PDB file of C-alpha atoms in Angstrom:
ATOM      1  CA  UNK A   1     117.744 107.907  92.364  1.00 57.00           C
ATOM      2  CA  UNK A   2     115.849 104.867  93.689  1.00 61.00           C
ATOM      3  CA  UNK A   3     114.127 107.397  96.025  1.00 59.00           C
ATOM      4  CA  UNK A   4     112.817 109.472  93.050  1.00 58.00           C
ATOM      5  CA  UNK A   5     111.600 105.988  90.628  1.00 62.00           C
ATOM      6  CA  UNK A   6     109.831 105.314  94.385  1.00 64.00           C
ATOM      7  CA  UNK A   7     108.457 108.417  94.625  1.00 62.00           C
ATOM      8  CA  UNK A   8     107.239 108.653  90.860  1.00 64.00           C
ATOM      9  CA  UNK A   9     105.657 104.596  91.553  1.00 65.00           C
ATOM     10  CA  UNK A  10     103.727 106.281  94.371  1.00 64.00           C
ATOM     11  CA  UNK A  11     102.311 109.166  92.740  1.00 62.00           C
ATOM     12  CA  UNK A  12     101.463 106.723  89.017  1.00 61.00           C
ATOM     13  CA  UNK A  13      99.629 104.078  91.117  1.00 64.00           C
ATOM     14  CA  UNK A  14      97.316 107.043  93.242  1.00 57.00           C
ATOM     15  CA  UNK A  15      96.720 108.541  89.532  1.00 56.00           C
ATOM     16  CA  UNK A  16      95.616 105.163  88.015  1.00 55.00           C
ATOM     17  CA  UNK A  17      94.240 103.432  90.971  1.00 54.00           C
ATOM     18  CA  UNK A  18      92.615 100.796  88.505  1.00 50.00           C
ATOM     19  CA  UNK A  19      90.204 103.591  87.203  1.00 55.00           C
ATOM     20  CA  UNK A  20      91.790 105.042  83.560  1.00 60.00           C
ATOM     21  CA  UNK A  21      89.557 102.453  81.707  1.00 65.00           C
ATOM     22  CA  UNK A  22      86.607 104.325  81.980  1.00 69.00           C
ATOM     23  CA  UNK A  23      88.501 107.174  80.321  1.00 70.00           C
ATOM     24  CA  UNK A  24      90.084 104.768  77.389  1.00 76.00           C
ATOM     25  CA  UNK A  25      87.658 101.623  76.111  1.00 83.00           C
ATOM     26  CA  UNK A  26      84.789 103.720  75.586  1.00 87.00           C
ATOM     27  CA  UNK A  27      86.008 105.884  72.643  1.00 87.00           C
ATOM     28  CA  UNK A  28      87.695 102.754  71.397  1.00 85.00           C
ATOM     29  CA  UNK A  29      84.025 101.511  71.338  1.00 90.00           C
ATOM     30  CA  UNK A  30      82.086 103.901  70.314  1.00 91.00           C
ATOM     31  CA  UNK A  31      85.118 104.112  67.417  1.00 89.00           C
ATOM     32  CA  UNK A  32      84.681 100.730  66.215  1.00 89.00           C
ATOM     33  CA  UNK A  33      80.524 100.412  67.020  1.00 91.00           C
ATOM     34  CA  UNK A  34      79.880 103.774  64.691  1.00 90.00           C
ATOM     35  CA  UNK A  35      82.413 102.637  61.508  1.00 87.00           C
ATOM     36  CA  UNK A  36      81.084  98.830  61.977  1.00 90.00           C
ATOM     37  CA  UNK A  37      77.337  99.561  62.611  1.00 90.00           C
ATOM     38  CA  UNK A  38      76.666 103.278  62.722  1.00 91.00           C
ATOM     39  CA  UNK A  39      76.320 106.205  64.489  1.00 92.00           C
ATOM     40  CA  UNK A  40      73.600 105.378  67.034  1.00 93.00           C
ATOM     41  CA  UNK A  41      74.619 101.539  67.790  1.00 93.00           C
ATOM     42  CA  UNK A  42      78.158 103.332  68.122  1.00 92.00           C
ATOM     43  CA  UNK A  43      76.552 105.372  70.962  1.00 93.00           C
ATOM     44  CA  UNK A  44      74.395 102.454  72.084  1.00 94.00           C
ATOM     45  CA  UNK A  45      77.541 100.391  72.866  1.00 94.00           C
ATOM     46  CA  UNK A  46      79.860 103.343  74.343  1.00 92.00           C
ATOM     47  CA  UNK A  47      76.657 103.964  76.883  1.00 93.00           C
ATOM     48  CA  UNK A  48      76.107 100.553  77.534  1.00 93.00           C
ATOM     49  CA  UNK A  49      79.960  99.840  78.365  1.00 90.00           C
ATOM     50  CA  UNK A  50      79.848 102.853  80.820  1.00 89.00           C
ATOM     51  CA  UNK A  51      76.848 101.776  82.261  1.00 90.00           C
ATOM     52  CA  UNK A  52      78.543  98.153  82.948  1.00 89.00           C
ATOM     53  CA  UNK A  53      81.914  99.782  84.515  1.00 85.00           C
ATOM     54  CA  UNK A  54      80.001 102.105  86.354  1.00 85.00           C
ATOM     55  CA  UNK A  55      77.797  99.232  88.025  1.00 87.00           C
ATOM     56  CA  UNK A  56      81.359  97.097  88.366  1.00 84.00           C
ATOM     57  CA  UNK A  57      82.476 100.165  90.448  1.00 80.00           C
ATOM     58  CA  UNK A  58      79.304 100.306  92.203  1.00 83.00           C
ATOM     59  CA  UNK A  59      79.461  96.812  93.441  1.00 85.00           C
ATOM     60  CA  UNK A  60      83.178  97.151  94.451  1.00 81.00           C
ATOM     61  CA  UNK A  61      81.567  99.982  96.665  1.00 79.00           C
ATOM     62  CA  UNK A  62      84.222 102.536  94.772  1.00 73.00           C
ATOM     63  CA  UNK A  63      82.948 106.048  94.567  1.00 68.00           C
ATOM     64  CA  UNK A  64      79.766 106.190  93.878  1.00 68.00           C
ATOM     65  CA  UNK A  65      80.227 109.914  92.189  1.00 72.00           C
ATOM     66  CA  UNK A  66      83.102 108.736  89.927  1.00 70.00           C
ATOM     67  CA  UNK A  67      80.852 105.864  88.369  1.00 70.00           C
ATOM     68  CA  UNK A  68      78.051 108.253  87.515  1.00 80.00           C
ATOM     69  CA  UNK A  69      80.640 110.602  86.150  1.00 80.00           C
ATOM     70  CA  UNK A  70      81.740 108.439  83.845  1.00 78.00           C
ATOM     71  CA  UNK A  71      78.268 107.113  82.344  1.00 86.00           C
ATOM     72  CA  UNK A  72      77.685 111.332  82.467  1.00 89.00           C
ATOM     73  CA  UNK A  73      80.686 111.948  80.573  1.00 88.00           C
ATOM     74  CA  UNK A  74      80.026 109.163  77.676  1.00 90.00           C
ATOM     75  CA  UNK A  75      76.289 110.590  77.608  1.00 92.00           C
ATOM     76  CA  UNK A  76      77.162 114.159  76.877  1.00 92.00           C
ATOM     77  CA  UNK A  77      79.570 113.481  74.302  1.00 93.00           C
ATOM     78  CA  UNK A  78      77.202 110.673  72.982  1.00 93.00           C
ATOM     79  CA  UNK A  79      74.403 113.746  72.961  1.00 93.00           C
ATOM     80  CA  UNK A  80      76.731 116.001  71.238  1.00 93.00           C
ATOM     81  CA  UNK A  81      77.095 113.424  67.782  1.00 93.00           C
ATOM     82  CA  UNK A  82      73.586 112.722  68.215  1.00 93.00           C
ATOM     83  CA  UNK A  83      71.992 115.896  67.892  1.00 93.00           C
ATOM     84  CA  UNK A  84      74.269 117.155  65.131  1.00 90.00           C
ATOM     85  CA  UNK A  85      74.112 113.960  63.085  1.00 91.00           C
ATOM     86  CA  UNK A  86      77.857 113.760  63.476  1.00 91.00           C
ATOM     87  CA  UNK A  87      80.524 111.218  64.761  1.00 91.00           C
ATOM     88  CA  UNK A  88      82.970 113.268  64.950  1.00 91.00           C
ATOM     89  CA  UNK A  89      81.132 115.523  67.652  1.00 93.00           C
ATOM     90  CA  UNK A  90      81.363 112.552  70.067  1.00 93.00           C
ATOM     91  CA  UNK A  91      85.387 114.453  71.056  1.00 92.00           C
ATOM     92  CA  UNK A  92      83.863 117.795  70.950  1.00 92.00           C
ATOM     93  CA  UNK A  93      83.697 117.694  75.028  1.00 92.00           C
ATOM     94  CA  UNK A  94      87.194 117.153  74.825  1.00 90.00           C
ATOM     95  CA  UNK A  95      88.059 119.593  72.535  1.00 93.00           C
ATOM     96  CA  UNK A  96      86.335 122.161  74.547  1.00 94.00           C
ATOM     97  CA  UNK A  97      88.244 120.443  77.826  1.00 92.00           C
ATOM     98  CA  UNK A  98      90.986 121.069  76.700  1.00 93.00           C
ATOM     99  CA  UNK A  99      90.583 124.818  75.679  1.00 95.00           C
ATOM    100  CA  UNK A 100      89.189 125.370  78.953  1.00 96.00           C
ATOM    101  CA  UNK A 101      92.563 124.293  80.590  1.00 95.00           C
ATOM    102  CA  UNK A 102      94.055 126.025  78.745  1.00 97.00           C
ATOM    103  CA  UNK A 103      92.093 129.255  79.774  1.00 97.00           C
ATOM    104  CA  UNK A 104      92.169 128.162  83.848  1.00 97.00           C
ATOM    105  CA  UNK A 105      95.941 127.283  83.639  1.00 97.00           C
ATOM    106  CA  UNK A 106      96.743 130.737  82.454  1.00 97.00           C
ATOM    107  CA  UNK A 107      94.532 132.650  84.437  1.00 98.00           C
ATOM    108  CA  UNK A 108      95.709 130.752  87.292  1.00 97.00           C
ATOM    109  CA  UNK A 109      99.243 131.837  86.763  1.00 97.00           C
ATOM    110  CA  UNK A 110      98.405 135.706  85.876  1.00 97.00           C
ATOM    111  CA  UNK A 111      95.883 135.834  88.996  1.00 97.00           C
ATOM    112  CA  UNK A 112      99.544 134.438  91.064  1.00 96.00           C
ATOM    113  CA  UNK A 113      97.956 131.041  92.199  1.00 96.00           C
ATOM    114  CA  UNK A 114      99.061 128.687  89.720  1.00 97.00           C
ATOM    115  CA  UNK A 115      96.650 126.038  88.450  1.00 96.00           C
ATOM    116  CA  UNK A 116      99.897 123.030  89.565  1.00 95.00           C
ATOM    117  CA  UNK A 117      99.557 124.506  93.252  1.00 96.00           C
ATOM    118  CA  UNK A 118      95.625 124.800  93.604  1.00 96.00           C
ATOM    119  CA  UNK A 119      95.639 120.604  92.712  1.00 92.00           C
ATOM    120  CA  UNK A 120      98.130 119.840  94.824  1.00 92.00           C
ATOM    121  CA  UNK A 121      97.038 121.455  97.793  1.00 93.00           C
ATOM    122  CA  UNK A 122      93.256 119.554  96.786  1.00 90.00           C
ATOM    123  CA  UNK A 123      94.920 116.388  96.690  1.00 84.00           C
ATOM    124  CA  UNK A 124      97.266 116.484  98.981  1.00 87.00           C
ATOM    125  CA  UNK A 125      95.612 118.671 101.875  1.00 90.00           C
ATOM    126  CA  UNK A 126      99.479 120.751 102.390  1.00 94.00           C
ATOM    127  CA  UNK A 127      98.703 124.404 103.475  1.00 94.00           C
ATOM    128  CA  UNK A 128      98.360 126.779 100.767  1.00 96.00           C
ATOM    129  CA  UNK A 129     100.495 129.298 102.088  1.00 96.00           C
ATOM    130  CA  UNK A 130     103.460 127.341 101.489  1.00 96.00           C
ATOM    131  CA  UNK A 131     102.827 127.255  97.897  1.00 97.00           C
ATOM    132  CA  UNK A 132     102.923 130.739  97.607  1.00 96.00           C
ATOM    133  CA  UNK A 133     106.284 131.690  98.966  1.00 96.00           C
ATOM    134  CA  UNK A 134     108.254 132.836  96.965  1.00 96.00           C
ATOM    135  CA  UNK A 135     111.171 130.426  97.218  1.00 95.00           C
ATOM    136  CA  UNK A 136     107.929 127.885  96.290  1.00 96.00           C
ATOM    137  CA  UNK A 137     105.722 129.315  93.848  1.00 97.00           C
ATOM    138  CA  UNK A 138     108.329 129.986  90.828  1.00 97.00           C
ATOM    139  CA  UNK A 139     108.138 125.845  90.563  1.00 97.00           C
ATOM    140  CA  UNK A 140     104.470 125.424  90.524  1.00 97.00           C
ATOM    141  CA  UNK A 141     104.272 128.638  87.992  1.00 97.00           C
ATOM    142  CA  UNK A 142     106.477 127.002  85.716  1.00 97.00           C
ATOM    143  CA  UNK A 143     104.959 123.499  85.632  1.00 96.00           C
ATOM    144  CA  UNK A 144     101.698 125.674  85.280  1.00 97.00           C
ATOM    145  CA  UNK A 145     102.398 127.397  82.471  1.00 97.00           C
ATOM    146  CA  UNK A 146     104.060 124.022  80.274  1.00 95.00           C
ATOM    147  CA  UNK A 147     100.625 122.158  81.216  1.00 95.00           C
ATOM    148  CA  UNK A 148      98.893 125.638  79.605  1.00 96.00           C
ATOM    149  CA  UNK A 149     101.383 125.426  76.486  1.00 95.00           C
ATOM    150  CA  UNK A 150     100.614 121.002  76.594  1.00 93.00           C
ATOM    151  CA  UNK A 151      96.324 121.841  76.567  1.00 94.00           C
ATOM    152  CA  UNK A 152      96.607 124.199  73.750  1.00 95.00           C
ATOM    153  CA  UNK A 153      98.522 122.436  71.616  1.00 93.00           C
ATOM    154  CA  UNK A 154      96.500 119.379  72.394  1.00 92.00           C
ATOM    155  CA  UNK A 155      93.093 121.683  71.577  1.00 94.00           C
ATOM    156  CA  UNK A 156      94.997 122.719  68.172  1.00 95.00           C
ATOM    157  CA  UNK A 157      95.694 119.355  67.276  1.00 93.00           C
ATOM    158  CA  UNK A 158      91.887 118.089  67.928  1.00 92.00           C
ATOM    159  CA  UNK A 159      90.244 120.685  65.940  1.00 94.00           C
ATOM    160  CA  UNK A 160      92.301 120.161  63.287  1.00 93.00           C
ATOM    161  CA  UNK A 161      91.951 116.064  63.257  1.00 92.00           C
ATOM    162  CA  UNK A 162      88.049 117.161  63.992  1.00 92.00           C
ATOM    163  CA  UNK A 163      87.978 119.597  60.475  1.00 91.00           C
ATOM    164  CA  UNK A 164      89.620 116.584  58.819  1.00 89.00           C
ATOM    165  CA  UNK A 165      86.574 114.445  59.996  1.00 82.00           C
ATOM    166  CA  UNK A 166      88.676 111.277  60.191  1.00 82.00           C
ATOM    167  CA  UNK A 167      87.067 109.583  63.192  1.00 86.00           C
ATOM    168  CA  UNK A 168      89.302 106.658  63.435  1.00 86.00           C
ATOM    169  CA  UNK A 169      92.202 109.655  64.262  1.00 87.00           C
ATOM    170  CA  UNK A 170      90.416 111.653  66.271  1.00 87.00           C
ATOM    171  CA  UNK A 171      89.405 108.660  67.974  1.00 85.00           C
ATOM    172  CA  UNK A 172      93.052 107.554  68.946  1.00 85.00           C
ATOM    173  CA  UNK A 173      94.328 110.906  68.751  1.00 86.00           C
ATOM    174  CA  UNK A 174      92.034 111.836  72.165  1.00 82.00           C
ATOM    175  CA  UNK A 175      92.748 108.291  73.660  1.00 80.00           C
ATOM    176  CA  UNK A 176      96.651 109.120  73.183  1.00 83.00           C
ATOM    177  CA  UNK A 177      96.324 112.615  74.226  1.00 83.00           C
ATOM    178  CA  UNK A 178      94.925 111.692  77.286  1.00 78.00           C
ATOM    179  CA  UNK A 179      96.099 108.965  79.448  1.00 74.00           C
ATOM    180  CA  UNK A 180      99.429 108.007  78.356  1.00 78.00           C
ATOM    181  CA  UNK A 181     100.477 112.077  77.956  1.00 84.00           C
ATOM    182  CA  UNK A 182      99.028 112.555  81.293  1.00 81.00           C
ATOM    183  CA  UNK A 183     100.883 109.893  82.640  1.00 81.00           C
ATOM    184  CA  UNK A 184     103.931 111.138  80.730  1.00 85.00           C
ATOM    185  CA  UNK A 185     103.506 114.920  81.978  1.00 87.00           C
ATOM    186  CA  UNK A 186     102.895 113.373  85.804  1.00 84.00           C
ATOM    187  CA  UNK A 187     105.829 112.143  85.727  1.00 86.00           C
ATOM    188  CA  UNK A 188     107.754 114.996  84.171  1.00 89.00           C
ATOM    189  CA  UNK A 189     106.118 117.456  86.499  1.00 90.00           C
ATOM    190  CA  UNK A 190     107.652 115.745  89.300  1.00 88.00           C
ATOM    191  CA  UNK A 191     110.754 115.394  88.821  1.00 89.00           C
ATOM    192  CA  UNK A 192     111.346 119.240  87.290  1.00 93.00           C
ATOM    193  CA  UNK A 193     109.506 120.039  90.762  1.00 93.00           C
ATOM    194  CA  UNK A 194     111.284 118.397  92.832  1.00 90.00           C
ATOM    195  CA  UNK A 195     114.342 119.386  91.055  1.00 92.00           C
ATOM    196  CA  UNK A 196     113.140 122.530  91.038  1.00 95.00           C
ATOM    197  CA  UNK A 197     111.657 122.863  94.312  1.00 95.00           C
ATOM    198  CA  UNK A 198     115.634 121.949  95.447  1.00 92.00           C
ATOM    199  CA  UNK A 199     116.784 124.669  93.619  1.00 94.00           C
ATOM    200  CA  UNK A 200     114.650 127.542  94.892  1.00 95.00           C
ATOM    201  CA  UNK A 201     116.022 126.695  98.462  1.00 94.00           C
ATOM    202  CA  UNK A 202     112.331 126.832 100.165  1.00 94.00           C
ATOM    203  CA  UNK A 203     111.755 124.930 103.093  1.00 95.00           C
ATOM    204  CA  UNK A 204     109.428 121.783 102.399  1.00 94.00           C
ATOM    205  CA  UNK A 205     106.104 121.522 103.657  1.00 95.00           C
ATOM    206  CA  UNK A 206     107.109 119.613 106.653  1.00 93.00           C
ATOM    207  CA  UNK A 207     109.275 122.293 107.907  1.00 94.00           C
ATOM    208  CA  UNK A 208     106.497 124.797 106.978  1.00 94.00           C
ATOM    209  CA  UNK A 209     104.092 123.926 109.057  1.00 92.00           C
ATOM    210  CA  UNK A 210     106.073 122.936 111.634  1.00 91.00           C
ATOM    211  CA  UNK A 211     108.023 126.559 111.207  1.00 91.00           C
ATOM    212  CA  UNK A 212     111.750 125.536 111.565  1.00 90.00           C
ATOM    213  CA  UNK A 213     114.063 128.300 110.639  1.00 90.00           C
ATOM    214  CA  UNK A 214     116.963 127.837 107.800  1.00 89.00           C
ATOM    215  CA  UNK A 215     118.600 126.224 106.514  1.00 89.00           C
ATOM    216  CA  UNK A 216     116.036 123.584 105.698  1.00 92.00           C
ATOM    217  CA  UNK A 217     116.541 120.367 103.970  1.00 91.00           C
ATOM    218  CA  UNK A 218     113.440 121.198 101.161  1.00 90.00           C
ATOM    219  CA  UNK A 219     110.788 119.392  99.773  1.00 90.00           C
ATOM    220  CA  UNK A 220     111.879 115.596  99.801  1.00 82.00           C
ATOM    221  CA  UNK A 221     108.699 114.012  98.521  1.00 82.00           C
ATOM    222  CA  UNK A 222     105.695 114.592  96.473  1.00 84.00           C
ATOM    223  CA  UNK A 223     105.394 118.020  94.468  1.00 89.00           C
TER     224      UNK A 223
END
């Protein structure tokens, strides 16, 4: 058990890695600048935020690419409730994120290389073969196909906060539907995977690519 809260420490502090706030105090700006001052100071202070943590990150010589992706991101859904007139078009990029998830994740899974497999072998560099054995895949299917069940019901839920046209919701509705349920389905992922992963009796990536023969111990670590 203290292995697995290890484990699940690891993989939280490589997600967060002290860079979630560009993904969380913007909205809560933009939020509080649009129903205090209006739409364009609103936008003025959202962009102006991201410009400041994206100059932070700069000088802290983090990536380079993930500061101007997060001034990008701000400006395109800033650009969406600008040229519409409407607030409430500042989630629409998330709204269509998340329908587009949805879409990958389950065309990942009826193509046979689930969505959960292709970003673990990104992140993690493991061989891609292993994932698709068959005493591996089944795991990373089924943790594919709950995130695919997780992004439409999140898209559902926006579009219907976004008809209502309550910012101040769909405000904290897309800050709580994304970090803290990310965080909440990283964690959940790995320990049904591991779990799982034990189950299926498939050797663990170690043993893989080093090609020992049964019986194997299985995947220990990571998913």
């Amino acid at each position: 058990m203290k292995k697995l809260f290890k484990d699940i420490g690891d993989e939280l502090r490589h997600f967060l890695s002290g860079k979630t706030i560009d993904a969380i105090i913007p909205p809560i700006v933009y939020v509080i600048g649009n129903n205090l001052f209006g739409l364009k100071e609103g936008v003025i202070l959202a962009l102006s935020l991201a410009s400041i943590l994206a100059v932070v990150r700069i000088l802290k010589k983090e990536s380079f690419l993930y500061a101007v992706a997060g001034i990008a991101g701000v400006a395109l859904a800033s650009g969406f409730a600008l040229i519409a007139d409407n607030a409430a078009n500042y989630f629409l990029p998330k709204i269509i994120g998340s329908g587009a998830l949805f879409l990958v994740s389950t065309i990942s899974v009826l193509i046979g290389k689930p969505l959960a497999a292709i970003l673990s072998h990104l992140s993690r560099g493991w061989n891609f073969e292993w994932f698709l054995r068959k005493d591996v895949k089944p795991a990373y299917r089924e943790v594919t196909v709950v995130w695919a069940l997780l992004f439409l019901a999140r898209m559902v839920l926006q579009i219907l906060l976004y008809n209502r046209g309550n910012l101040t919701e769909l405000g904290w509705a897309s800050i709580l539907l994304g970090f803290p349920a990310t965080v909440t389905v990283l964690v959940l992922t790995l320990i049904y995977g591991i779990w799982r992963l034990k189950r299926l009796g498939g050797p663990g990536i170690d043993e893989f690519q080093e090609g020992k023969n049964p019986p194997w111990r299985g995947q220990k670590k990571g998913f």
